[in-house]
Short mmCIF file of C-alpha atoms in Angstrom, two decimals:
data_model
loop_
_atom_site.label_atom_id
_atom_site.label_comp_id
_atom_site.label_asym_id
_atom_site.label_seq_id
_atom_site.Cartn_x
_atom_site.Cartn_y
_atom_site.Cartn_z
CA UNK A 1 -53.24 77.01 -32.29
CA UNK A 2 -50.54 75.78 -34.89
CA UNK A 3 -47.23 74.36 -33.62
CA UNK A 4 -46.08 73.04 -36.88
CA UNK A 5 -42.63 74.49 -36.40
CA UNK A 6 -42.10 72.23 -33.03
CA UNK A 7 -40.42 69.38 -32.50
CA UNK A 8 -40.55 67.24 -28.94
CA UNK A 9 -38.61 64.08 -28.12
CA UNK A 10 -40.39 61.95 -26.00
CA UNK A 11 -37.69 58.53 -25.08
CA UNK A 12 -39.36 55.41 -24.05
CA UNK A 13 -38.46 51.88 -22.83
CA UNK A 14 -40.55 48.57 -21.97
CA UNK A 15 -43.09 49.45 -18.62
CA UNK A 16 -43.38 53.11 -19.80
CA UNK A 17 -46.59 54.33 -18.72
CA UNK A 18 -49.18 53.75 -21.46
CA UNK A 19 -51.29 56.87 -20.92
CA UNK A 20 -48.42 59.09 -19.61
CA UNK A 21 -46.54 58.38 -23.61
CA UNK A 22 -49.43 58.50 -25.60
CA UNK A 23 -51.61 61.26 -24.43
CA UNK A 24 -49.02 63.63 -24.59
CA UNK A 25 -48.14 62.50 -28.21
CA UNK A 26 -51.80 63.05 -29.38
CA UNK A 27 -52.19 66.05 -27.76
CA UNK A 28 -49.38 67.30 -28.77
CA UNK A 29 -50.09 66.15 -32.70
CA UNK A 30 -53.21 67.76 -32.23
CA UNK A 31 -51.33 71.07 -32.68
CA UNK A 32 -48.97 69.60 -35.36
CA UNK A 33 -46.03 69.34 -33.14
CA UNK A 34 -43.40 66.93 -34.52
CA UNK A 35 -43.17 63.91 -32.08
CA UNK A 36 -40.45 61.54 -32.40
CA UNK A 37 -39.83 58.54 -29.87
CA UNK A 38 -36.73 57.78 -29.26
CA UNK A 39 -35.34 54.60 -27.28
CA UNK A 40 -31.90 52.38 -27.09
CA UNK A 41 -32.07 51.57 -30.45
CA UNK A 42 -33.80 53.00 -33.79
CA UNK A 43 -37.14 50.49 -35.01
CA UNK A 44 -37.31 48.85 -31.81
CA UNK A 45 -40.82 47.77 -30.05
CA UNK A 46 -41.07 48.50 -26.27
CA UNK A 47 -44.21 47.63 -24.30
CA UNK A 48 -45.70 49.78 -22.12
CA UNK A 49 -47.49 48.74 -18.70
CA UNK A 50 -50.48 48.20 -20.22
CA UNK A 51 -49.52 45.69 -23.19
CA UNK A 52 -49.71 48.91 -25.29
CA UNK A 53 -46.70 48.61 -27.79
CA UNK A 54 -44.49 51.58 -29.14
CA UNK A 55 -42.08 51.52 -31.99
CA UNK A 56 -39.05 53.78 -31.65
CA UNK A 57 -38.06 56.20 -34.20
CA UNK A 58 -34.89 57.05 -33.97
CA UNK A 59 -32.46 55.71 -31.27
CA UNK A 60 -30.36 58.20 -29.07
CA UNK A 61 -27.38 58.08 -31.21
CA UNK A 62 -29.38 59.69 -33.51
CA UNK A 63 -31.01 62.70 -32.10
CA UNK A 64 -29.44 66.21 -31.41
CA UNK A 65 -31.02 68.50 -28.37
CA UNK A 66 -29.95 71.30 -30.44
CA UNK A 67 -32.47 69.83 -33.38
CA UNK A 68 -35.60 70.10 -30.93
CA UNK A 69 -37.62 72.27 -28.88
CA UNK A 70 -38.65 70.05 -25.72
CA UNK A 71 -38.81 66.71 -24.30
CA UNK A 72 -41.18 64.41 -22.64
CA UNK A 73 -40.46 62.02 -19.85
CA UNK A 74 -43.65 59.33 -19.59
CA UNK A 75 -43.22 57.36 -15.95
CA UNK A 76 -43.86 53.86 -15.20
CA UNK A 77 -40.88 51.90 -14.21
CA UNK A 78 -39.52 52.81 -17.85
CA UNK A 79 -37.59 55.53 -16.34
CA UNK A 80 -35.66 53.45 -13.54
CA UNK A 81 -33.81 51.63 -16.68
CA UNK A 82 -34.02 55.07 -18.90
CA UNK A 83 -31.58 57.03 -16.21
CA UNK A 84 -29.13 54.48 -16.58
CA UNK A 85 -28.35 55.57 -20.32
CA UNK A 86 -25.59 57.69 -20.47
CA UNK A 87 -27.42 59.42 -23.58
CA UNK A 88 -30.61 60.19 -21.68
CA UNK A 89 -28.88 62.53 -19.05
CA UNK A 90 -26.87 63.93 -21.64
CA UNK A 91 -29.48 65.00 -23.74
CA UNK A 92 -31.71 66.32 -20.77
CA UNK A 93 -28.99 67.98 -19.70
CA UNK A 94 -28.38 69.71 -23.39
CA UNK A 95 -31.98 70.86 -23.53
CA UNK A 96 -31.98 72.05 -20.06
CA UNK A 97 -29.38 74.43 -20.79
CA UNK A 98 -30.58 75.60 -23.93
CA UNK A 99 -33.79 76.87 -21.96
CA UNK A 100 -35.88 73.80 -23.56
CA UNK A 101 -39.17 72.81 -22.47
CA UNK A 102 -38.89 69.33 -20.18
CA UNK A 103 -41.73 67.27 -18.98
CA UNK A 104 -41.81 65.21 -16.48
CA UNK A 105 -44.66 62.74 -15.10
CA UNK A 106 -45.41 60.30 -12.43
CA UNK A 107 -41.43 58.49 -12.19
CA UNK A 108 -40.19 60.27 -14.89
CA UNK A 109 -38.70 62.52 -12.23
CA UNK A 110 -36.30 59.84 -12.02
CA UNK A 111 -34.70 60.25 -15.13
CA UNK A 112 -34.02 64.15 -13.78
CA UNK A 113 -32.14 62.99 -10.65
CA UNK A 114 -30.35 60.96 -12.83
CA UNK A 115 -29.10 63.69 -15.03
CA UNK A 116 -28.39 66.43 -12.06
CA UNK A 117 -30.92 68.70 -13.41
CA UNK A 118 -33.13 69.06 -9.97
CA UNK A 119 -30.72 71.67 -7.84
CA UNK A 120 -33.15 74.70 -6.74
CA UNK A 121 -35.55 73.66 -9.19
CA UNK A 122 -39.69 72.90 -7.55
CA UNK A 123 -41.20 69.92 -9.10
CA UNK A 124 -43.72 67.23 -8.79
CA UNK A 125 -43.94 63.80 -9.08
CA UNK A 126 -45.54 61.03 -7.50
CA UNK A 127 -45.05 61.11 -4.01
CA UNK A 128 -43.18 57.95 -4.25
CA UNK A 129 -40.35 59.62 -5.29
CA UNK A 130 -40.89 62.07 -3.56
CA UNK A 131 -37.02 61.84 -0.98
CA UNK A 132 -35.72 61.12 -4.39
CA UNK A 133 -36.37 64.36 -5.95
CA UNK A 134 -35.78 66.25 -2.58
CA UNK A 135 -32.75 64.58 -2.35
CA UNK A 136 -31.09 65.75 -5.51
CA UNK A 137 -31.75 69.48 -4.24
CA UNK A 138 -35.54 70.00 -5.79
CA UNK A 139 -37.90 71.75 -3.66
CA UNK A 140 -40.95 68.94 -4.28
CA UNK A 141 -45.00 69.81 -3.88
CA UNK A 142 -47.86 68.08 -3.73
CA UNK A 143 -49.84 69.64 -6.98
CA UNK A 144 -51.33 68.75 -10.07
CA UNK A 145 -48.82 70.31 -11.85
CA UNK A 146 -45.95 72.33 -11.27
CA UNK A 147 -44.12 75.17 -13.78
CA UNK A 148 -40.68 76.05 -12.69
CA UNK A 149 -39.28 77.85 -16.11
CA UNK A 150 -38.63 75.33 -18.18
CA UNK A 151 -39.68 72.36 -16.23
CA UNK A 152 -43.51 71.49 -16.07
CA UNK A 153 -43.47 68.50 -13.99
CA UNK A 154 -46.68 66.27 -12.72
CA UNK A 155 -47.98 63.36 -10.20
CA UNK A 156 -50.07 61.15 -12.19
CA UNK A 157 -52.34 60.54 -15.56
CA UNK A 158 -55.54 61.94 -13.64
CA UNK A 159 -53.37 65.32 -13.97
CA UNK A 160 -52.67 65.37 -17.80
CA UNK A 161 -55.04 67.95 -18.99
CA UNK A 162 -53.51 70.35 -16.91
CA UNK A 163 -49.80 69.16 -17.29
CA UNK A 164 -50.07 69.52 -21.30
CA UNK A 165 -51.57 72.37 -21.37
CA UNK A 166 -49.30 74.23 -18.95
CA UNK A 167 -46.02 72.08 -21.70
CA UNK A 168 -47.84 73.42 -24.81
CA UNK A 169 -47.83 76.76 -23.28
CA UNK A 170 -44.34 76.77 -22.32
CA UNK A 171 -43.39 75.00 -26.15
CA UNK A 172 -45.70 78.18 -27.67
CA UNK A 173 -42.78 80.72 -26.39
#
């Protein structure tokens, strides 16, 4: 499979999870998607959890929703500071509308409270944020991974193979 054509954001700041940024960016350049991370500030180094260090390309002044075809939310405790960005939700909300696909992982579901993008909507995430996702309207379960439309959503790294696949299927549309 060949998704040259594609183009995912995935955002990142210091504590992302290690293995919930970079898998996804492998895999994802393993079909010759277009991955561009994107924090506070273009050139910038943020560390992840792990000591595992990530240099931004572009910050989120400079990236369009319009210009890509999904996102990808890596958890940790990145996304606690990430929702706080007025940018973030903004853009989220952009590529929500415009049918985009948006992955979530582990506490990225934060970031989606944040930008008021849960209402009616069944995700995952891990169950410690569990009364945070049901309380911004999301109908939350306990699974591996979870597809509603646009939204593939999961709990933890030990559920990646599933969650990209199920975002690389939803990106092939």
């Amino acid at each position: 499979m060949s998704l040259k054509d594609k183009k995912v954001i995935t955002i990142v700041d210091n504590n992302y999870n290690d293995l919930e940024l970079w898998y996804p960016i492998y895999r994802l350049q393993e079909d010759e998607v277009t991955v561009h991370i994107v924090g506070e500030e273009a050139g910038k180094e943020y560390t992840g959890q792990y000591g595992v260090v990530a240099k931004t390309d572009y910050g989120y002044a400079d990236v369009k929703a319009e210009d890509y075809d999904g996102i990808l939310i890596p958890g940790g405790w990145a996304p606690d500071k990430l929702r706080r960005y007025p940018e973030v939700k903004e853009l989220v909300q952009k590529l929500d509308a415009a049918g985009k696909t948006i992955g979530s992982i582990c506490h990225a579901g934060w970031v989606l409270v944040s930008a008021d993008v849960l209402k009616g909507r069944t995700v995952t995430s891990t169950p410690a944020i569990k009364d945070d996702m049901k309380n911004a309207g999301a109908n939350w379960v306990n699974q591996l991974c979870c597809v509603d439309d646009n939204f593939i959503s999961s709990r933890s790294p030990a559920d990646m193979p599933a969650y990209m696949k199920e975002y690389i299927k939803h990106l092939d549309k």
